[in-house]
Short mmCIF file of C-alpha atoms in Angstrom, two decimals:
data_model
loop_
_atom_site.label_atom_id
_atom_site.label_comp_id
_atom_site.label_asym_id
_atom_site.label_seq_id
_atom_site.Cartn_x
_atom_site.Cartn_y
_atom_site.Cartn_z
CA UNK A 24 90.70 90.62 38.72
CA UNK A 25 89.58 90.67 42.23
CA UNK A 26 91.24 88.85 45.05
CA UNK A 27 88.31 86.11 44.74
CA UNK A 28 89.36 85.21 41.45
CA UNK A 29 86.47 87.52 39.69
CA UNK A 30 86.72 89.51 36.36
CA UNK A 31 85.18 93.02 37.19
CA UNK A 32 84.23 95.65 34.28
CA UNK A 33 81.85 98.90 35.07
CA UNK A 34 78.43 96.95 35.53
CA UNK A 35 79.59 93.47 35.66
CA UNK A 36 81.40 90.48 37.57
CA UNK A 37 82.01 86.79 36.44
CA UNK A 38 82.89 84.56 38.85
CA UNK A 39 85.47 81.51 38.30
CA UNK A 40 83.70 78.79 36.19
CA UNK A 41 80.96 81.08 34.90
CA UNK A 42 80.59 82.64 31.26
CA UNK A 43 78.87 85.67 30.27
CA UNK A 44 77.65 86.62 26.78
CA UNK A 45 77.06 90.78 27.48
CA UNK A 46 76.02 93.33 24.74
CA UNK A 47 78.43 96.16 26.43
CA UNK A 48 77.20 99.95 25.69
CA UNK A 49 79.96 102.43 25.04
CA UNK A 50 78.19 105.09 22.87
CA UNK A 51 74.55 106.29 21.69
CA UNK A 52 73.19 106.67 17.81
CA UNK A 53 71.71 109.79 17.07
CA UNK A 54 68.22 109.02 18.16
CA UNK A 55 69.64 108.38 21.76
CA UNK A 56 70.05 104.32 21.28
CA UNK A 57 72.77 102.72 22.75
CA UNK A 58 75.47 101.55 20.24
CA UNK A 59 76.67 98.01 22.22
CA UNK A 60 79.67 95.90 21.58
CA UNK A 61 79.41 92.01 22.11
CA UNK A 62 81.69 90.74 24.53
CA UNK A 63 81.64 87.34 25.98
CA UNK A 64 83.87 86.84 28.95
CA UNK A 65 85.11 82.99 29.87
CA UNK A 66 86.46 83.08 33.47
CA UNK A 67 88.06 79.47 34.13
CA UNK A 68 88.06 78.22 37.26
CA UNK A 69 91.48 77.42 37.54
CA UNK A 70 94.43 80.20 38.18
CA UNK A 71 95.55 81.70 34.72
CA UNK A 72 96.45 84.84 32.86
CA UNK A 73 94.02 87.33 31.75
CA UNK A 74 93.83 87.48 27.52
CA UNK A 75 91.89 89.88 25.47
CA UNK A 76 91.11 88.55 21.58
CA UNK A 77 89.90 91.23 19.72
CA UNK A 78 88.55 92.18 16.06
CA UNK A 79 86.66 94.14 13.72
CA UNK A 80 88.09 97.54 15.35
CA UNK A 81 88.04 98.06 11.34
CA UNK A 82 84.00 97.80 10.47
CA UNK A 83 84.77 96.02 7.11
CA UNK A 84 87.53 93.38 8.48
CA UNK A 85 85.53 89.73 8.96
CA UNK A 86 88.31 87.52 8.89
CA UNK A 87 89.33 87.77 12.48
CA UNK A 88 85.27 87.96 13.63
CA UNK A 89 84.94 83.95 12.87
CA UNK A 90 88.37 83.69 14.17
CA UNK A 91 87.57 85.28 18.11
CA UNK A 92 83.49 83.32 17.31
CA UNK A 93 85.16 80.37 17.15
CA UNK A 94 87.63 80.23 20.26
CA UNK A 95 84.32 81.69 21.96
CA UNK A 96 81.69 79.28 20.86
CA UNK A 97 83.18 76.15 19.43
CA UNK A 98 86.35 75.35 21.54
CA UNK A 99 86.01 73.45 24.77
CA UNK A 100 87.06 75.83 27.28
CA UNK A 101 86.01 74.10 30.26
CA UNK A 102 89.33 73.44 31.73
CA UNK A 103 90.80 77.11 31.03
CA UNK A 104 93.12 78.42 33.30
CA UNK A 105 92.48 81.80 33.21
CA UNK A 106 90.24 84.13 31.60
CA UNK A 107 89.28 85.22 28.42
CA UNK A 108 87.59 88.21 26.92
CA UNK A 109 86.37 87.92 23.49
CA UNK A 110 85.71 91.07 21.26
CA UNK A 111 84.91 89.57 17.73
CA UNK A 112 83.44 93.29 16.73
CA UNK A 113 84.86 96.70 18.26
CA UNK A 114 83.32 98.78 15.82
CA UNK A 115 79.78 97.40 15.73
CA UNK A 116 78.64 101.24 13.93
CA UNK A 117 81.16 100.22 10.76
CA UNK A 118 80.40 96.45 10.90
CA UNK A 119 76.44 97.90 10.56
CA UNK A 120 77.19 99.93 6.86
CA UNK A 121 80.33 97.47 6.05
CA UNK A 122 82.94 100.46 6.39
CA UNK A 123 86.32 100.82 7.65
CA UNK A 124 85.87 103.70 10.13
CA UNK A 125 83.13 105.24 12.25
CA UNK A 126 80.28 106.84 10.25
CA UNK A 127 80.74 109.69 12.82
CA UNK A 128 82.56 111.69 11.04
CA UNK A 129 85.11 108.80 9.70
CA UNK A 130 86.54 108.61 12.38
CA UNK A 131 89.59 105.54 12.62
CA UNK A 132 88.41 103.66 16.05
CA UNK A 133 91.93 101.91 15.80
CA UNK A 134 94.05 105.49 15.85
CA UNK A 135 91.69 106.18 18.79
CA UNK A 136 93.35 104.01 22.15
CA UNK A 137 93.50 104.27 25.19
CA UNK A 138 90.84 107.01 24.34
CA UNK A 139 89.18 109.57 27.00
CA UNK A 140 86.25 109.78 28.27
CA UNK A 141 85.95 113.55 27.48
CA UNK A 142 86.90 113.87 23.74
CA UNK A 143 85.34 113.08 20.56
CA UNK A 144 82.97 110.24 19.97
CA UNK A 145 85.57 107.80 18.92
CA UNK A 146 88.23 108.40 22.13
CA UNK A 147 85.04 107.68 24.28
CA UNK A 148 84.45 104.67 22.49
CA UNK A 149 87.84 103.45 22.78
CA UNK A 150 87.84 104.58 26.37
CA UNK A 151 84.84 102.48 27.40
CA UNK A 152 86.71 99.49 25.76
CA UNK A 153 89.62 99.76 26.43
CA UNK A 154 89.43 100.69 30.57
CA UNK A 155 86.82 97.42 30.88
CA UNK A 156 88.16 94.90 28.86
CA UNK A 157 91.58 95.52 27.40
CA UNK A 158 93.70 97.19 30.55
CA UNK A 159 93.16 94.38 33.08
CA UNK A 160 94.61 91.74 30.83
CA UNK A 161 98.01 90.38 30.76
CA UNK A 162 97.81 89.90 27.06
CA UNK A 163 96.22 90.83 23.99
CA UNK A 164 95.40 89.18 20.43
CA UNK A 165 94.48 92.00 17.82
CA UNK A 166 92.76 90.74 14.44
CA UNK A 167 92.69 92.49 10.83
CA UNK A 168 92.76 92.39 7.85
CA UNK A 169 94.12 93.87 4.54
CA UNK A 170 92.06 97.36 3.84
CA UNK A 171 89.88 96.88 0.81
CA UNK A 172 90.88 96.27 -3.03
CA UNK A 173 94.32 94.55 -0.95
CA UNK A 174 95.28 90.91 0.75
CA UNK A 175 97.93 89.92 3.39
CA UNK A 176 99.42 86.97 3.71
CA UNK A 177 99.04 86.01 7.45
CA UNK A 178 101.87 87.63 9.56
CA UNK A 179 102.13 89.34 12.78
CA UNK A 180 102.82 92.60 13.24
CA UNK A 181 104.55 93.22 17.00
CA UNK A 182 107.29 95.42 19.13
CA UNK A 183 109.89 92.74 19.16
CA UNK A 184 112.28 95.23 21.10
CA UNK A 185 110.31 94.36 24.45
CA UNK A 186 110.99 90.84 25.30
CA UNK A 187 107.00 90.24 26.36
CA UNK A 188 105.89 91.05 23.43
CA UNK A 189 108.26 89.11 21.54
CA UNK A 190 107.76 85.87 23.44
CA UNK A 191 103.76 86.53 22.66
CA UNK A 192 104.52 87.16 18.54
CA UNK A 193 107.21 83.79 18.59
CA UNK A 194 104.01 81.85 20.34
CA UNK A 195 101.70 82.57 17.52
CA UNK A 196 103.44 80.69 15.18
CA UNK A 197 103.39 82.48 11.90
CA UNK A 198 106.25 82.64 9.42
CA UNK A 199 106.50 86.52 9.09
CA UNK A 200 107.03 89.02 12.37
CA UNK A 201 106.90 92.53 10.73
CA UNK A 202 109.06 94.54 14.17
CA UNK A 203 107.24 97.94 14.83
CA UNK A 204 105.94 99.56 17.95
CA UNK A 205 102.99 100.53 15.93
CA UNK A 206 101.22 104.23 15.33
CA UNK A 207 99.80 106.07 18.02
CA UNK A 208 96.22 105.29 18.81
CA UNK A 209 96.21 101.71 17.39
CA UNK A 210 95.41 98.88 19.76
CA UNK A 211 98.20 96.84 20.37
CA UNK A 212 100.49 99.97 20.60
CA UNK A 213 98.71 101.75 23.50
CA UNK A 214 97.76 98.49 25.29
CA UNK A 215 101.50 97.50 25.20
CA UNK A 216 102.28 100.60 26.06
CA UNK A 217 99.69 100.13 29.18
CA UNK A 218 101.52 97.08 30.25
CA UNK A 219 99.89 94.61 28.16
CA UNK A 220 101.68 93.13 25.29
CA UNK A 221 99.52 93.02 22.23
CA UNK A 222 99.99 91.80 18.68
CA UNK A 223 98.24 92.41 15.73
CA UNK A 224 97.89 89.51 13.33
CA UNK A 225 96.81 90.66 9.49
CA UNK A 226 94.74 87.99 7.41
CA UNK A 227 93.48 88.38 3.92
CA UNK A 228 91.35 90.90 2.77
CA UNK A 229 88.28 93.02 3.71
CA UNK A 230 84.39 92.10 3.23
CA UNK A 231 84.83 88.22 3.21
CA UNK A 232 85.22 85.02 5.34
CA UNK A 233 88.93 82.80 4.12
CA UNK A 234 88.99 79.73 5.22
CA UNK A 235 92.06 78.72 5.32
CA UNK A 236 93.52 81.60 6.83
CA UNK A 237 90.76 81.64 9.60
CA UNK A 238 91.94 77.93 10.56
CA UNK A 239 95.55 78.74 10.13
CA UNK A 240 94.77 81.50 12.97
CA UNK A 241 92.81 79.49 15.00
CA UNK A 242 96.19 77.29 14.93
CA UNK A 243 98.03 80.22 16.32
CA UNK A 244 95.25 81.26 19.35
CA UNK A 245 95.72 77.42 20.49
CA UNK A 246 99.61 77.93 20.32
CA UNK A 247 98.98 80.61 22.60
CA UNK A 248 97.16 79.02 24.77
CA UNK A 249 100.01 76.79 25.24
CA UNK A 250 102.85 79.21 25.63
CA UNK A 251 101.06 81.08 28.48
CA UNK A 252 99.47 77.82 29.99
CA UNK A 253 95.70 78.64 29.69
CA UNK A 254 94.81 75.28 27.58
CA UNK A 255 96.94 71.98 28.97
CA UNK A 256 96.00 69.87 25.77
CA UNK A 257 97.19 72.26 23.17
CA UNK A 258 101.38 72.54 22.33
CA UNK A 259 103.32 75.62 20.97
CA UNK A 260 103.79 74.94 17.13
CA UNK A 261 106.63 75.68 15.45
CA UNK A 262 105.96 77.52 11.56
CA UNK A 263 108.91 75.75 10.07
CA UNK A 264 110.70 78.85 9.32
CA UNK A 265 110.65 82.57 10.53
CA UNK A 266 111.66 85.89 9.25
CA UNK A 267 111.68 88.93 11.15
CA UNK A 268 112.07 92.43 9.46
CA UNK A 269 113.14 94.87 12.21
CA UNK A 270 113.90 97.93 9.50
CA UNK A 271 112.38 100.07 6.50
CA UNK A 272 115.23 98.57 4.69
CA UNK A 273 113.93 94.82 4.78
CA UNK A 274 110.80 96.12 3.88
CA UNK A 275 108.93 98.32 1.00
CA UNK A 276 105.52 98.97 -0.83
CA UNK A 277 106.13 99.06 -4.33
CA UNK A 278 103.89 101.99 -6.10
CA UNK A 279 102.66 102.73 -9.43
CA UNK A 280 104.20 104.93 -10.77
CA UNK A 281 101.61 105.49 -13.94
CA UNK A 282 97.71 105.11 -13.86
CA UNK A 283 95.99 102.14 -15.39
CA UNK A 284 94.97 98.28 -15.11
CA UNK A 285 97.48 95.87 -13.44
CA UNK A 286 98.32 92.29 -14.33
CA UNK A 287 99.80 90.93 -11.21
CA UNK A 288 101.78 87.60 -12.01
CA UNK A 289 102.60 86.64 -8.09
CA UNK A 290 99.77 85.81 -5.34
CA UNK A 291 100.20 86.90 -2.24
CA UNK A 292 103.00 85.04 0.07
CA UNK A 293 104.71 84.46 -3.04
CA UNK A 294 109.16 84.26 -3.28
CA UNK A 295 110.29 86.55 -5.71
CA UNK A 296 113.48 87.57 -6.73
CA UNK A 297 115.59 90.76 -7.54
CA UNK A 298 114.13 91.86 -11.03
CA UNK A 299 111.43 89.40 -11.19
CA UNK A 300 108.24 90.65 -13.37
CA UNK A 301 105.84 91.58 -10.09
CA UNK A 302 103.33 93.12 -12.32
CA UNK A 303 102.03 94.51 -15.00
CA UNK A 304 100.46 98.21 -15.62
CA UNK A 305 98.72 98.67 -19.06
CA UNK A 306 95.83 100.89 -20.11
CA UNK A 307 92.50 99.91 -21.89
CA UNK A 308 93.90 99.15 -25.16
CA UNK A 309 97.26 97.02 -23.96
CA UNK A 310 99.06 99.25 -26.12
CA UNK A 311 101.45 100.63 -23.07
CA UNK A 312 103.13 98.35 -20.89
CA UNK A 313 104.77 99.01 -17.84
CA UNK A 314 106.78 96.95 -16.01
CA UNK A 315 107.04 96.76 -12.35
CA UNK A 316 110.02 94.94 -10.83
CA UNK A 317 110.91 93.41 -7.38
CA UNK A 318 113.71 95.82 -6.33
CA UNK A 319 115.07 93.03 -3.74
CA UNK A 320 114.58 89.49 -3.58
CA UNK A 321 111.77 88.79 -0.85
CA UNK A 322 108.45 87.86 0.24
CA UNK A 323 104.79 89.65 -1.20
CA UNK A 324 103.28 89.70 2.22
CA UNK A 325 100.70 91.71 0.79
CA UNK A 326 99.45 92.54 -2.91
CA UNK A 327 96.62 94.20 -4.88
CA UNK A 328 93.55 92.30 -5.74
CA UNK A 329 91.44 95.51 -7.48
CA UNK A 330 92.92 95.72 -10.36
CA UNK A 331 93.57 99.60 -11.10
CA UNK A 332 95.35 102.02 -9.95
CA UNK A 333 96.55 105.91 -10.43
CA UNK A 334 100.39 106.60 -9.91
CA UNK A 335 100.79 106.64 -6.61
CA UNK A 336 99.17 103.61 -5.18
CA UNK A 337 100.19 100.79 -3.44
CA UNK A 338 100.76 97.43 -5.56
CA UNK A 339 102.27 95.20 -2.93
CA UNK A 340 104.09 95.00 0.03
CA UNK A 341 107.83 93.34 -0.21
CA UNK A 342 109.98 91.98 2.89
CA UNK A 343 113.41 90.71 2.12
CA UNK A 344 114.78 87.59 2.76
CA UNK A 345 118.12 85.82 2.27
CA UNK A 346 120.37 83.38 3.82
CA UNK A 347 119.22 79.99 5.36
CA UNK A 348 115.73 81.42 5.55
CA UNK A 349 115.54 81.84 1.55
CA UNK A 350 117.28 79.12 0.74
CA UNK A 351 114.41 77.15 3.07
CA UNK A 352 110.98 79.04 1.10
CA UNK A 353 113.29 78.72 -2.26
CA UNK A 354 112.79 74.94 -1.46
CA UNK A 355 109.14 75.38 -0.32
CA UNK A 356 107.99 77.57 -3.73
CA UNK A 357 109.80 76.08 -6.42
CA UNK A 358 108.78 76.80 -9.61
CA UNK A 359 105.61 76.41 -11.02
CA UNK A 360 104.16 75.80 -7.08
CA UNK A 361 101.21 77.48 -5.78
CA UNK A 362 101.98 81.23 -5.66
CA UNK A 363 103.04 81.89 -9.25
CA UNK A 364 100.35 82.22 -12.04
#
């Protein structure tokens, strides 16, 4: 930002009060054509922090495109206090052929941050983004989803060790804060790392629009807003209840351990207990059954939804609760409630 109240990026200003809708070039296609990222950039005319909203750095993840769309195009934003830079698709070239990665030699853009300007194609790409539009904010809301043939229950993932990040993952509101720093490369950890505290939220699953989970984000953007002061009319919810794992031991993917077809009996965000029935592994005739049971008693923050599997794959993710906090979703999932089939 400029003394003047401006938001500068290479090839651009916006003034306070004034919004910009810019197709942003960071790479070419073969044929020479510039591959362009929208970005639209809401500077309010009022004094206010600087926050980046961001999705789609995986080509095939939708969920969080309507989500950054929406705060864009459909909120009233005309008493902001600060700016904001929305980013509903990072990876237009997998958007284009509905693909995770970059069709440039599948390359991950999100293992790519804070890029270089003088390495491959996808640290270029990241480079361009990130030095414009992610390094002079003061925060940052990263959007995903479950990879294909999987779906998450909506939780943030965030490095609750630094106490700005923290206060950013509490604001969104969700009832699951999975504590990591992140891998190298990935968004939130390098923009953190950069000085700007970043959080990923995970929503549901690849190659489709959900509904529900798109408003229940939309809930936690305007929570946000609140914490940091950049919308007066919204208020900082409160989920209800919140867990957060901080170690490998509160939290496990359960694998296959044979090939075959799986019955899964819980829906993701389900309770289930030590030695409940998670699923089911059988082969085309149903004449060999294999059990698969919780090893803990926990949450299914994320489970399969393609149905087969060879030994070795994942068949959900578990994070352990207990204490008040059970006893609390024990209350909230009793049985025969939504989550069990």
């Amino acid at each position: 930002m400029t003394d003047d109240g401006a938001f500068t990026y290479n090839g651009g200003k916006v003034e306070p009060g004034d919004v910009q809708n810019v197709r942003y070039g960071i790479s070419e296609t073969y044929l020479g054509d510039p591959i362009r990222i929208p970005v639209t950039i809401i500077n309010g005319e009022r004094d206010g922090p600087t926050v980046f909203l961001s999705a789609a750095a995986h080509g095939d993840e939708l969920n969080g495109i309507e989500v950054v769309r929406e705060v864009a195009f459909e909120w009233d934003l005309t008493d902001l206090a600060g700016t904001l830079i929305c980013m509903p698709v990072l990876n237009v070239p997998g958007f284009l052929f509905q693909q995770r990665y970059l069709p440039i030699y599948d390359r991950d853009l999100n293992r790519s941050f804070p890029g270089s300007e003088e390495s491959t194609s996808a640290k270029r790409m990241a480079h361009r983004i990130f030095e414009n539009f992610v390094e002079p904010c003061d925060y940052g809301l990263d959007f995903h989803t479950s990879t294909r043939g999987r779906t998450n229950m909506i939780h943030v993932r965030a490095d609750m060790t630094r106490p700005d990040t923290a206060r950013l993952a509490n604001a969104f509101g969700v009832n699951v804060v999975i504590d990591s720093d992140g891998p190298e490369g990935t968004l939130r950890r390098e923009a953190t790392d950069a000085g700007v505290p970043t959080i990923t939220i995970e929503m549901g699953e690849a190659h489709r629009f959900e509904r529900r989970l798109i408003d229940e984000a939309l809930g936690g953007v305007e929570s946000v807003f609140a914490e940091y002061g950049l919308h007066d009319e919204s208020t900082v919810r409160w989920p209800g209840w919140r867990t957060i794992i901080t170690g490998d031991k509160e939290k496990t993917w359960i694998r296959a351990d044979v090939g075959g077809i799986v019955d899964m009996h819980f829906e993701r965000g389900a309770l289930v207990h030590e030695g409940d029935r998670v699923c089911t592994i059988t082969n085309p005739f149903k004449d060999d059954n294999t059990v698969v049971e919780a090893p803990f008693t926990g949450l299914l923050v994320g489970v399969l939804e393609n149905p087969v599997v060879y030994p070795g794959n994942p068949l959900c993710h578990l994070v352990e609760l207990g204490g008040p906090t059970l006893r609390v979703v024990e209350r909230e999932q009793s049985p025969g409630a939504e989550g069990r089939t």
